[in-house]
Amino acid sequence: MIDASPLASMQRSLRQCLSKMAALLYHHGYVLETVSIPHRGLERHDVAKLSSASSEWQTCERVLINSEAASWNEHNRLVLTSLGRELLFDMFGEGAADCA
């Protein structure tokens, strides 16, 4: 039986966006730690480059921010929130983007 609840649908969407984000970061020379470590993050000009390179990035960025899985940190850089990191580590394992 497939869980069609709004929460399950949101988690599926977030997981799809995190997966796409990870692939796009990799293809453009970044690592997951860029967005998984709260004091690092992607600067706005890097986000603009990724947005220009892929319309999928724009959609995923919007989904992640609207769901509060990503936000802009105090350095004005895009980072994953604790929700985004929890889902990321659940998907890829903490060793893939270890923020310890």
mmCIF file of C-alpha atoms in Angstrom:
data_model
loop_
_atom_site.group_PDB
_atom_site.id
_atom_site.type_symbol
_atom_site.label_atom_id
_atom_site.label_comp_id
_atom_site.label_asym_id
_atom_site.label_seq_id
_atom_site.Cartn_x
_atom_site.Cartn_y
_atom_site.Cartn_z
ATOM 1 C CA MET A 1 0.000 0.000 0.000
ATOM 2 C CA ILE A 2 1.342 3.441 -0.958
ATOM 3 C CA ASP A 3 1.086 6.149 1.688
ATOM 4 C CA ALA A 4 -0.672 9.078 0.000
ATOM 5 C CA SER A 5 -0.695 11.326 3.054
ATOM 6 C CA PRO A 6 0.443 14.924 2.616
ATOM 7 C CA LEU A 7 3.452 14.266 4.885
ATOM 8 C CA ALA A 8 4.572 11.265 2.820
ATOM 9 C CA SER A 9 4.112 13.252 -0.386
ATOM 10 C CA MET A 10 6.141 16.174 1.005
ATOM 11 C CA GLN A 11 8.942 13.856 2.164
ATOM 12 C CA ARG A 12 9.049 12.198 -1.271
ATOM 13 C CA SER A 13 9.269 15.600 -2.938
ATOM 14 C CA LEU A 14 11.982 16.740 -0.527
ATOM 15 C CA ARG A 15 13.960 13.554 -1.122
ATOM 16 C CA GLN A 16 13.689 14.024 -4.885
ATOM 17 C CA CYS A 17 14.918 17.607 -4.545
ATOM 18 C CA LEU A 18 17.785 16.625 -2.252
ATOM 19 C CA SER A 19 18.832 13.935 -4.703
ATOM 20 C CA LYS A 20 18.689 16.369 -7.622
ATOM 21 C CA MET A 21 20.528 19.007 -5.565
ATOM 22 C CA ALA A 22 23.304 16.519 -4.730
ATOM 23 C CA ALA A 23 23.702 15.578 -8.409
ATOM 24 C CA LEU A 24 23.755 19.199 -9.572
ATOM 25 C CA LEU A 25 26.245 20.179 -6.890
ATOM 26 C CA TYR A 26 28.529 17.328 -7.930
ATOM 27 C CA HIS A 27 28.233 18.151 -11.644
ATOM 28 C CA HIS A 28 29.192 21.754 -10.946
ATOM 29 C CA GLY A 29 32.205 20.991 -8.757
ATOM 30 C CA TYR A 30 30.677 21.230 -5.284
ATOM 31 C CA VAL A 31 30.431 18.663 -2.492
ATOM 32 C CA LEU A 32 27.486 17.935 -0.176
ATOM 33 C CA GLU A 33 29.309 19.538 2.734
ATOM 34 C CA THR A 34 28.860 22.863 0.934
ATOM 35 C CA VAL A 35 25.198 22.859 1.939
ATOM 36 C CA SER A 36 25.177 20.432 4.874
ATOM 37 C CA ILE A 37 27.484 22.371 7.202
ATOM 38 C CA PRO A 38 25.478 25.239 8.720
ATOM 39 C CA HIS A 39 28.316 27.819 8.690
ATOM 40 C CA ARG A 40 29.302 27.104 5.064
ATOM 41 C CA GLY A 41 26.696 27.197 2.300
ATOM 42 C CA LEU A 42 26.360 28.376 -1.258
ATOM 43 C CA GLU A 43 26.824 32.069 -1.879
ATOM 44 C CA ARG A 44 24.105 33.832 -3.831
ATOM 45 C CA HIS A 45 26.242 34.121 -6.971
ATOM 46 C CA ASP A 46 26.839 30.337 -6.886
ATOM 47 C CA VAL A 47 23.110 29.738 -6.499
ATOM 48 C CA ALA A 48 22.503 32.061 -9.467
ATOM 49 C CA LYS A 49 24.968 30.041 -11.579
ATOM 50 C CA LEU A 50 23.247 26.789 -10.653
ATOM 51 C CA SER A 51 19.848 28.348 -11.387
ATOM 52 C CA SER A 52 21.054 29.456 -14.803
ATOM 53 C CA ALA A 53 22.466 26.009 -15.523
ATOM 54 C CA SER A 54 19.328 24.083 -14.548
ATOM 55 C CA SER A 55 15.663 24.939 -14.205
ATOM 56 C CA GLU A 56 15.438 21.876 -11.924
ATOM 57 C CA TRP A 57 17.700 23.660 -9.450
ATOM 58 C CA GLN A 58 15.263 26.566 -9.227
ATOM 59 C CA THR A 59 12.340 24.246 -8.524
ATOM 60 C CA CYS A 60 14.246 22.246 -5.915
ATOM 61 C CA GLU A 61 15.587 25.355 -4.212
ATOM 62 C CA ARG A 62 12.053 26.724 -3.931
ATOM 63 C CA VAL A 63 10.684 23.404 -2.575
ATOM 64 C CA LEU A 64 13.510 23.082 -0.043
ATOM 65 C CA ILE A 65 13.139 26.656 1.214
ATOM 66 C CA ASN A 66 9.319 26.568 1.319
ATOM 67 C CA SER A 67 9.397 23.300 3.268
ATOM 68 C CA GLU A 68 12.046 24.723 5.612
ATOM 69 C CA ALA A 69 14.563 22.030 4.621
ATOM 70 C CA ALA A 70 16.918 24.811 3.458
ATOM 71 C CA SER A 71 17.395 28.449 4.369
ATOM 72 C CA TRP A 72 19.810 31.353 4.069
ATOM 73 C CA ASN A 73 22.279 31.438 6.963
ATOM 74 C CA GLU A 74 23.678 34.488 8.751
ATOM 75 C CA HIS A 75 26.375 34.749 6.041
ATOM 76 C CA ASN A 76 23.641 34.987 3.364
ATOM 77 C CA ARG A 77 24.488 31.516 2.036
ATOM 78 C CA LEU A 78 22.094 28.698 1.197
ATOM 79 C CA VAL A 79 22.361 25.778 3.645
ATOM 80 C CA LEU A 80 20.259 22.829 4.662
ATOM 81 C CA THR A 81 18.367 23.133 7.937
ATOM 82 C CA SER A 82 18.306 20.321 10.476
ATOM 83 C CA LEU A 83 15.317 18.836 8.598
ATOM 84 C CA GLY A 84 17.210 18.927 5.295
ATOM 85 C CA ARG A 85 20.345 17.432 6.859
ATOM 86 C CA GLU A 86 18.321 14.666 8.544
ATOM 87 C CA LEU A 87 16.738 13.677 5.223
ATOM 88 C CA LEU A 88 20.076 13.953 3.407
ATOM 89 C CA PHE A 89 21.839 11.727 5.918
ATOM 90 C CA ASP A 90 18.932 9.282 5.854
ATOM 91 C CA MET A 91 19.270 9.048 2.064
ATOM 92 C CA PHE A 92 23.043 9.063 1.605
ATOM 93 C CA GLY A 93 24.398 8.171 5.034
ATOM 94 C CA GLU A 94 26.062 10.583 7.401
ATOM 95 C CA GLY A 95 29.493 9.717 6.017
ATOM 96 C CA ALA A 96 28.481 11.090 2.620
ATOM 97 C CA ALA A 97 28.095 14.590 4.054
ATOM 98 C CA ASP A 98 29.445 14.417 7.554
ATOM 99 C CA CYS A 99 28.994 17.698 9.396
ATOM 100 C CA ALA A 100 30.657 16.584 12.629
#
